Short mmCIF file of C-alpha atoms in Angstrom, two decimals:
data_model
loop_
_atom_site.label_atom_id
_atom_site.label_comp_id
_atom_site.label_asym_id
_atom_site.label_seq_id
_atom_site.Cartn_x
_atom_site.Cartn_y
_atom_site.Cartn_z
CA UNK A 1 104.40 60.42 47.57
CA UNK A 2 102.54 57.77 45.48
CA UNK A 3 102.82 60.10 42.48
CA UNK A 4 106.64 60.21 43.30
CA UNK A 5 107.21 56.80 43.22
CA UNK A 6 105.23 56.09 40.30
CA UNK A 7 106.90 59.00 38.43
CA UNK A 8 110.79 57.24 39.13
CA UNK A 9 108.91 53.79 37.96
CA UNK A 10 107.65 55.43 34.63
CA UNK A 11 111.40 57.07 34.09
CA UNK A 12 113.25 53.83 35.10
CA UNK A 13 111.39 51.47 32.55
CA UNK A 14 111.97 54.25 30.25
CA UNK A 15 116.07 54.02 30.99
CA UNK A 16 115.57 49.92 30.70
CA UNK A 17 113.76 50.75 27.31
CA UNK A 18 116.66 52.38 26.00
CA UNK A 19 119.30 50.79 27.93
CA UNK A 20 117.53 47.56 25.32
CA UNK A 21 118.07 50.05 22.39
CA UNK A 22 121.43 50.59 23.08
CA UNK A 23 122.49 46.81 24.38
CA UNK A 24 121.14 45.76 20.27
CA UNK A 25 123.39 48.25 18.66
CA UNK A 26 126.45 46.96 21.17
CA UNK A 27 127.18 50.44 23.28
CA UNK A 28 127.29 48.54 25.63
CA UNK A 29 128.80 51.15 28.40
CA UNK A 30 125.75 53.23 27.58
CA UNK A 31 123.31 50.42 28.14
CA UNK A 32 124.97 49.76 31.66
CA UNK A 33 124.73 53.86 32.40
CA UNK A 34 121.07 53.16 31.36
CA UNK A 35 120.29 50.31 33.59
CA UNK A 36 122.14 51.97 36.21
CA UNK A 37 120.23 54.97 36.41
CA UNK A 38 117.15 52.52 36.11
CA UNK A 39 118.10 50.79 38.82
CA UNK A 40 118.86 54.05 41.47
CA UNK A 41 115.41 55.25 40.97
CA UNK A 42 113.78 51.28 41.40
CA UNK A 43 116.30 49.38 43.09
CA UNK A 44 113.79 46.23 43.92
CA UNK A 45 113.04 45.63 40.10
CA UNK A 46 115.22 42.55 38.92
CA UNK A 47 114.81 42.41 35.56
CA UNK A 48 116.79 45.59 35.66
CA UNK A 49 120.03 43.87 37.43
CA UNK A 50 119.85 40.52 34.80
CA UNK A 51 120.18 43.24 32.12
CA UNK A 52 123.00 44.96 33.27
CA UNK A 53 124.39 41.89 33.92
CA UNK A 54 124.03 40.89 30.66
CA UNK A 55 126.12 43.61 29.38
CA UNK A 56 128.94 42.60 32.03
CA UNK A 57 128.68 39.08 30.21
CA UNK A 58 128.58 40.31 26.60
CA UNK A 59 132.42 42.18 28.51
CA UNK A 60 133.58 38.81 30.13
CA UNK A 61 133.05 40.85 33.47
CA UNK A 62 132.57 37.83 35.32
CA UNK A 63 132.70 39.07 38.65
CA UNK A 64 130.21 41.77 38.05
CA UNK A 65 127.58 39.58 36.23
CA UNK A 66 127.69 37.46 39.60
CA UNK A 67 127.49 40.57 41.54
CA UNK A 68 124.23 41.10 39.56
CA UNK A 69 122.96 37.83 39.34
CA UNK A 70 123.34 37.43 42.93
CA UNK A 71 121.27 40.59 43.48
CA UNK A 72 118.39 39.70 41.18
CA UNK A 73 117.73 35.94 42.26
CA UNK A 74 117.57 37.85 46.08
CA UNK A 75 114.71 40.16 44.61
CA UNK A 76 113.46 37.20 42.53
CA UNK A 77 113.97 33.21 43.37
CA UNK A 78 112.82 32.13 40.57
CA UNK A 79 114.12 34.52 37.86
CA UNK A 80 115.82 31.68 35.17
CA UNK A 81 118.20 34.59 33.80
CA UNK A 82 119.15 35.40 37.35
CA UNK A 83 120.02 31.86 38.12
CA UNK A 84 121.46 31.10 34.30
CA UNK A 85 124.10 33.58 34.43
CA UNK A 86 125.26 33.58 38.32
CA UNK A 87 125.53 29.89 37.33
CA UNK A 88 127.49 30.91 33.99
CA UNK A 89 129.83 33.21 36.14
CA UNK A 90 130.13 31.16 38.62
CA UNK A 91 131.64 28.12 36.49
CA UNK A 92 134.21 31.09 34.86
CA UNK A 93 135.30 32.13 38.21
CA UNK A 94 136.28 27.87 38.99
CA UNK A 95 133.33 28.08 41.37
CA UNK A 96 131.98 24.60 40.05
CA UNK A 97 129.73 23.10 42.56
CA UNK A 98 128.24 26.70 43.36
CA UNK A 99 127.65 27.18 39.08
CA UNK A 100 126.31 23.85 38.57
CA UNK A 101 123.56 24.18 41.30
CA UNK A 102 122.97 27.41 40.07
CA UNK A 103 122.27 26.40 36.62
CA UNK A 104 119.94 23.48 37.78
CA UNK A 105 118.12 25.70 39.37
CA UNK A 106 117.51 28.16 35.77
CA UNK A 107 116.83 25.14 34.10
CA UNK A 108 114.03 23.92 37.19
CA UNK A 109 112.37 27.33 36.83
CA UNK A 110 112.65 27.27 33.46
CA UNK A 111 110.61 24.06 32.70
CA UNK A 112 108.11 25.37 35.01
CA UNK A 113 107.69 28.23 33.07
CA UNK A 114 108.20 27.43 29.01
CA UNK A 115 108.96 23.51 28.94
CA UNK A 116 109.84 23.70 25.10
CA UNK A 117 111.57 27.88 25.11
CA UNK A 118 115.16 27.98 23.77
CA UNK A 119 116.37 29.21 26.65
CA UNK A 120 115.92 26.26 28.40
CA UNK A 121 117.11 23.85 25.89
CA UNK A 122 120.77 26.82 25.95
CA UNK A 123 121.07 25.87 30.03
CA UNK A 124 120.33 22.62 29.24
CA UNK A 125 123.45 22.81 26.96
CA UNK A 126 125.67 24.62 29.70
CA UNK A 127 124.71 22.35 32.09
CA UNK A 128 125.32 19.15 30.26
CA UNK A 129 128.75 20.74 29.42
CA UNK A 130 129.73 21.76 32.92
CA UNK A 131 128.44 17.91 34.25
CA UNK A 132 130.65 16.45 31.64
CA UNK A 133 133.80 18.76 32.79
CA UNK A 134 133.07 18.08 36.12
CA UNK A 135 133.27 14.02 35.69
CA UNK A 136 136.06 14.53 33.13
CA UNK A 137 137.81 16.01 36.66
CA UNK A 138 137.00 13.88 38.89
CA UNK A 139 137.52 10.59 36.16
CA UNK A 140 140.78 11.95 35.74
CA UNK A 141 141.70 12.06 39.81
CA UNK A 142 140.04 8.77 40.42
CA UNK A 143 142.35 6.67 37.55
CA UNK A 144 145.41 8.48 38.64
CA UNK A 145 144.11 7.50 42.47
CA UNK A 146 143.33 3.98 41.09
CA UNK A 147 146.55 3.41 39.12
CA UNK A 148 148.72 3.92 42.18
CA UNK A 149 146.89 2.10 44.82
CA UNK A 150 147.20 -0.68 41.98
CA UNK A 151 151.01 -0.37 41.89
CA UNK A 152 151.51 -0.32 45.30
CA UNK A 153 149.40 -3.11 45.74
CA UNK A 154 151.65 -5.16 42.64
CA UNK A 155 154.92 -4.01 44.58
CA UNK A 156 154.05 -5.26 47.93
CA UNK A 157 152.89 -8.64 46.48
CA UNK A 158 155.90 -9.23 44.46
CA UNK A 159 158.22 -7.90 47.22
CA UNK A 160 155.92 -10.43 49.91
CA UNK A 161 156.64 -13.56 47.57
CA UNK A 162 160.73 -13.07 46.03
CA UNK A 163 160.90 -14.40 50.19
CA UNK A 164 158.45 -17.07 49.56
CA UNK A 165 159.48 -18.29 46.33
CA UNK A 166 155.98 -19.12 44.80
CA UNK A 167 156.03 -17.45 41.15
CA UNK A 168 153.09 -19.37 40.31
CA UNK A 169 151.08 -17.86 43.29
CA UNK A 170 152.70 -14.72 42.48
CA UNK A 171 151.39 -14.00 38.83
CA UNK A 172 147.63 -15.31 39.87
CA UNK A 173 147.21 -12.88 42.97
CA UNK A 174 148.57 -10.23 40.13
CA UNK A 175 146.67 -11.26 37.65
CA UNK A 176 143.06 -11.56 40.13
CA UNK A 177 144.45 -7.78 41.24
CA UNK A 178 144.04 -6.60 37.52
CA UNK A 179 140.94 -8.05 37.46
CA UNK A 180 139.49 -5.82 40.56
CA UNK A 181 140.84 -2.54 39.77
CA UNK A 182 139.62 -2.99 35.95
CA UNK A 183 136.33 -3.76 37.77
CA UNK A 184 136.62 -0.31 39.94
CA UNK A 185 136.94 1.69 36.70
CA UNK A 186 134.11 0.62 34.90
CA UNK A 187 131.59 3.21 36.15
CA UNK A 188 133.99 5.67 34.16
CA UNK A 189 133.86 3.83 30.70
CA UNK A 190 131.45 5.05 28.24
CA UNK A 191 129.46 2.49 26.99
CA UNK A 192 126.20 2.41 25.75
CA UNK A 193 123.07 4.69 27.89
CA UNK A 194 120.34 2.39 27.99
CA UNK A 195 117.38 2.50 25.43
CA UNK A 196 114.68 2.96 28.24
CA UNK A 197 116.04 6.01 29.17
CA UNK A 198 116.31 7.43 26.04
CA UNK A 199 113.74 9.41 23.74
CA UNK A 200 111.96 7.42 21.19
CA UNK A 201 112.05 10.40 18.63
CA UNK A 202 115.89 12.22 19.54
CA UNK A 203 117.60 8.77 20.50
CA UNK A 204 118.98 11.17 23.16
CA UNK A 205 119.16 10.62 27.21
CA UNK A 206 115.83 12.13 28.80
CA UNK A 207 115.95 15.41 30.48
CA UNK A 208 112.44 16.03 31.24
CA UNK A 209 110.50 13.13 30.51
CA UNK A 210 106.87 12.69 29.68
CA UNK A 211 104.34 9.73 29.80
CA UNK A 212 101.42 9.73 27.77
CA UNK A 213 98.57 7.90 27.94
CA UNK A 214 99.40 5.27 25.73
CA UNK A 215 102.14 5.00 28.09
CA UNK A 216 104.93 6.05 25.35
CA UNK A 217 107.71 8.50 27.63
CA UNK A 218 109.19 11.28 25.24
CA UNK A 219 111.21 14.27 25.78
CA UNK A 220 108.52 17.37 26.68
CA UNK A 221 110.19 19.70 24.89
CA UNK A 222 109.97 17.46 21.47
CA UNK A 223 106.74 16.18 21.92
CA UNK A 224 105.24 19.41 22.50
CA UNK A 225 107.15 20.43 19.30
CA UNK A 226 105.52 17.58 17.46
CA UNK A 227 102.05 18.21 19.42
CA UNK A 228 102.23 22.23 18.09
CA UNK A 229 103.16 21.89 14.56
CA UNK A 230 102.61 18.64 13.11
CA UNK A 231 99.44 17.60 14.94
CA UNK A 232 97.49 16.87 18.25
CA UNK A 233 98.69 12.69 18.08
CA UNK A 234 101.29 10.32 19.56
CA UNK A 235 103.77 9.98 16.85
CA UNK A 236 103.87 6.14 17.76
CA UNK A 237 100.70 5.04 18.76
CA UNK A 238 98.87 7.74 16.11
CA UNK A 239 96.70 8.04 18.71
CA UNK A 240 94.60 11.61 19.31
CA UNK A 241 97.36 13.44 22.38
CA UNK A 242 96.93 17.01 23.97
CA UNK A 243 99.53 18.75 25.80
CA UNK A 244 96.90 18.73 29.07
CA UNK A 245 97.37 15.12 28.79
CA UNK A 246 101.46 14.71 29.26
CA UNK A 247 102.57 13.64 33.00
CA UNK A 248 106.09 13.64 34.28
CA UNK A 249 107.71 10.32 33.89
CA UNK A 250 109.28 10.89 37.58
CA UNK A 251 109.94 7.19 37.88
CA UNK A 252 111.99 7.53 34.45
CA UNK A 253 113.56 10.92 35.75
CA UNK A 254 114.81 9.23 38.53
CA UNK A 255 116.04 6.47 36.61
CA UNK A 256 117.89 9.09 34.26
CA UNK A 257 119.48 11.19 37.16
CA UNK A 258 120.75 7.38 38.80
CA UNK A 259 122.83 6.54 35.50
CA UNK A 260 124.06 10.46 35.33
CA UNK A 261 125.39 10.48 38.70
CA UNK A 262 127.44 7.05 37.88
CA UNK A 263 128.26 7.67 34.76
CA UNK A 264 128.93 11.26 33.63
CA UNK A 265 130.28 10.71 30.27
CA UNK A 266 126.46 10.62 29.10
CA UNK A 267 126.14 14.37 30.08
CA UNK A 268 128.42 14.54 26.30
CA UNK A 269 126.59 16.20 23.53
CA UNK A 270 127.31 14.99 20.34
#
């Protein structure tokens, strides 16, 4: 029996091997065959099901990359591609709450994995992108809200005081009424984000901050960048800085995800 099962393991990561050979040259209906049969003989093997659904992406099959997705992150919690692309499809199929949590969950796992790997910098991206669409929605429902509550508001008072004749009284209570509802907006003007909660080498809004021990904060990614290939030192304080030595700045994480979920303009990537 054992020799059985390791027999179908040995031909199914030979069907993922060439399933890979054929996904690079773009046949893609005979990489899904491949990760098909792969996946009949060793069902419980995820890496198998983010492939294939790979291959439904590289299609636009939406529906069948979530199928997938769905099917790997149940064999595998933490699997980043699992939870990248059911977040991806997820987002295509209007499912927006569902993708976004789905995608801060690749990018959670991800960090924990490889901090400074282009894949996590690519959800970072989508995520960003699907934050900003997601404010750009909701902005856009809360002005329209605002701008009619405002006018109803300006008709009752003027229809309240043509009885009472007081024009004077009139135009202040209209003009103090601008005044609030241009204060009610404000959370949904870009402005500036705030220097603290920016890092010192991209000028860019944290996403995973770092302390050192000089007590700079920088972006993990970057200063592990910096820390691998120009040299093991704080690019401010010059001072000697391994990558054993870089905390999470939670009290600066916290900070950044406060000013996100008020303002979601600064999800924008320039």
């Amino acid at each position: 029996m054992a020799k059985g099962v390791s027999s179908a393991a040995v031909q199914a990561e030979q069907l993922k091997q060439d399933g890979n050979l054929y996904f690079k040259k773009n046949r893609l209906g005979a990489a899904i065959d491949a990760y098909t049969e792969a996946i009949t003989l060793c069902p419980d093997v995820p890496v198998y099901w983010t492939n294939r659904a790979l291959c439904h992406r590289k299609r636009n099959d939406w529906a069948r990359v979530e199928e997938d997705c769905l099917k790997a992150v149940q064999l595998d919690h933490k699997s980043v591609k699992g939870h990248y692309m059911l977040g991806l499809a997820l987002l295509q199929r209007e499912k927006y709450a569902e993708g976004i949590k789905s995608l801060e969950r690749a990018l959670d796992h991800g960090r924990g994995a490889h901090p400074n790997s282009y894949m996590v910098e690519e959800i970072w991206q989508e995520l960003a992108k699907a934050k900003y669409q997601e404010w750009e929605r909701d902005s856009t429902k809360r002005s329209w809200e605002l701008q009619n509550l405002q006018d109803s508001c300006e008709i009752a008072l003027r229809e309240k005081h043509v009885h009472e004749d007081e024009a004077d009284s009139t135009s202040q209570q209209l003009a103090d009424l601008k005044l609030v509802f241009a204060k009610a907006a404000e959370a949904d003007i870009p402005t500036e984000v705030p220097d603290y909660l920016c890092c010192k080498i991209t000028l860019d809004i944290f996403r995973d901050p770092v302390i050192t021990p000089s007590g700079v904060t920088y972006e993990r990614a970057v200063i592990l960048d910096h820390l691998e290939k120009v040299g093991k030192f704080d690019p401010i304080t010059r001072e000697t800085l391994f990558p054993s030595q870089l905390v999470q700045n939670l009290a600066i994480k916290e900070a950044v995800g406060a000013f996100l979920e008020k303002h979601g303009w600064a999800y924008k990537m320039d």
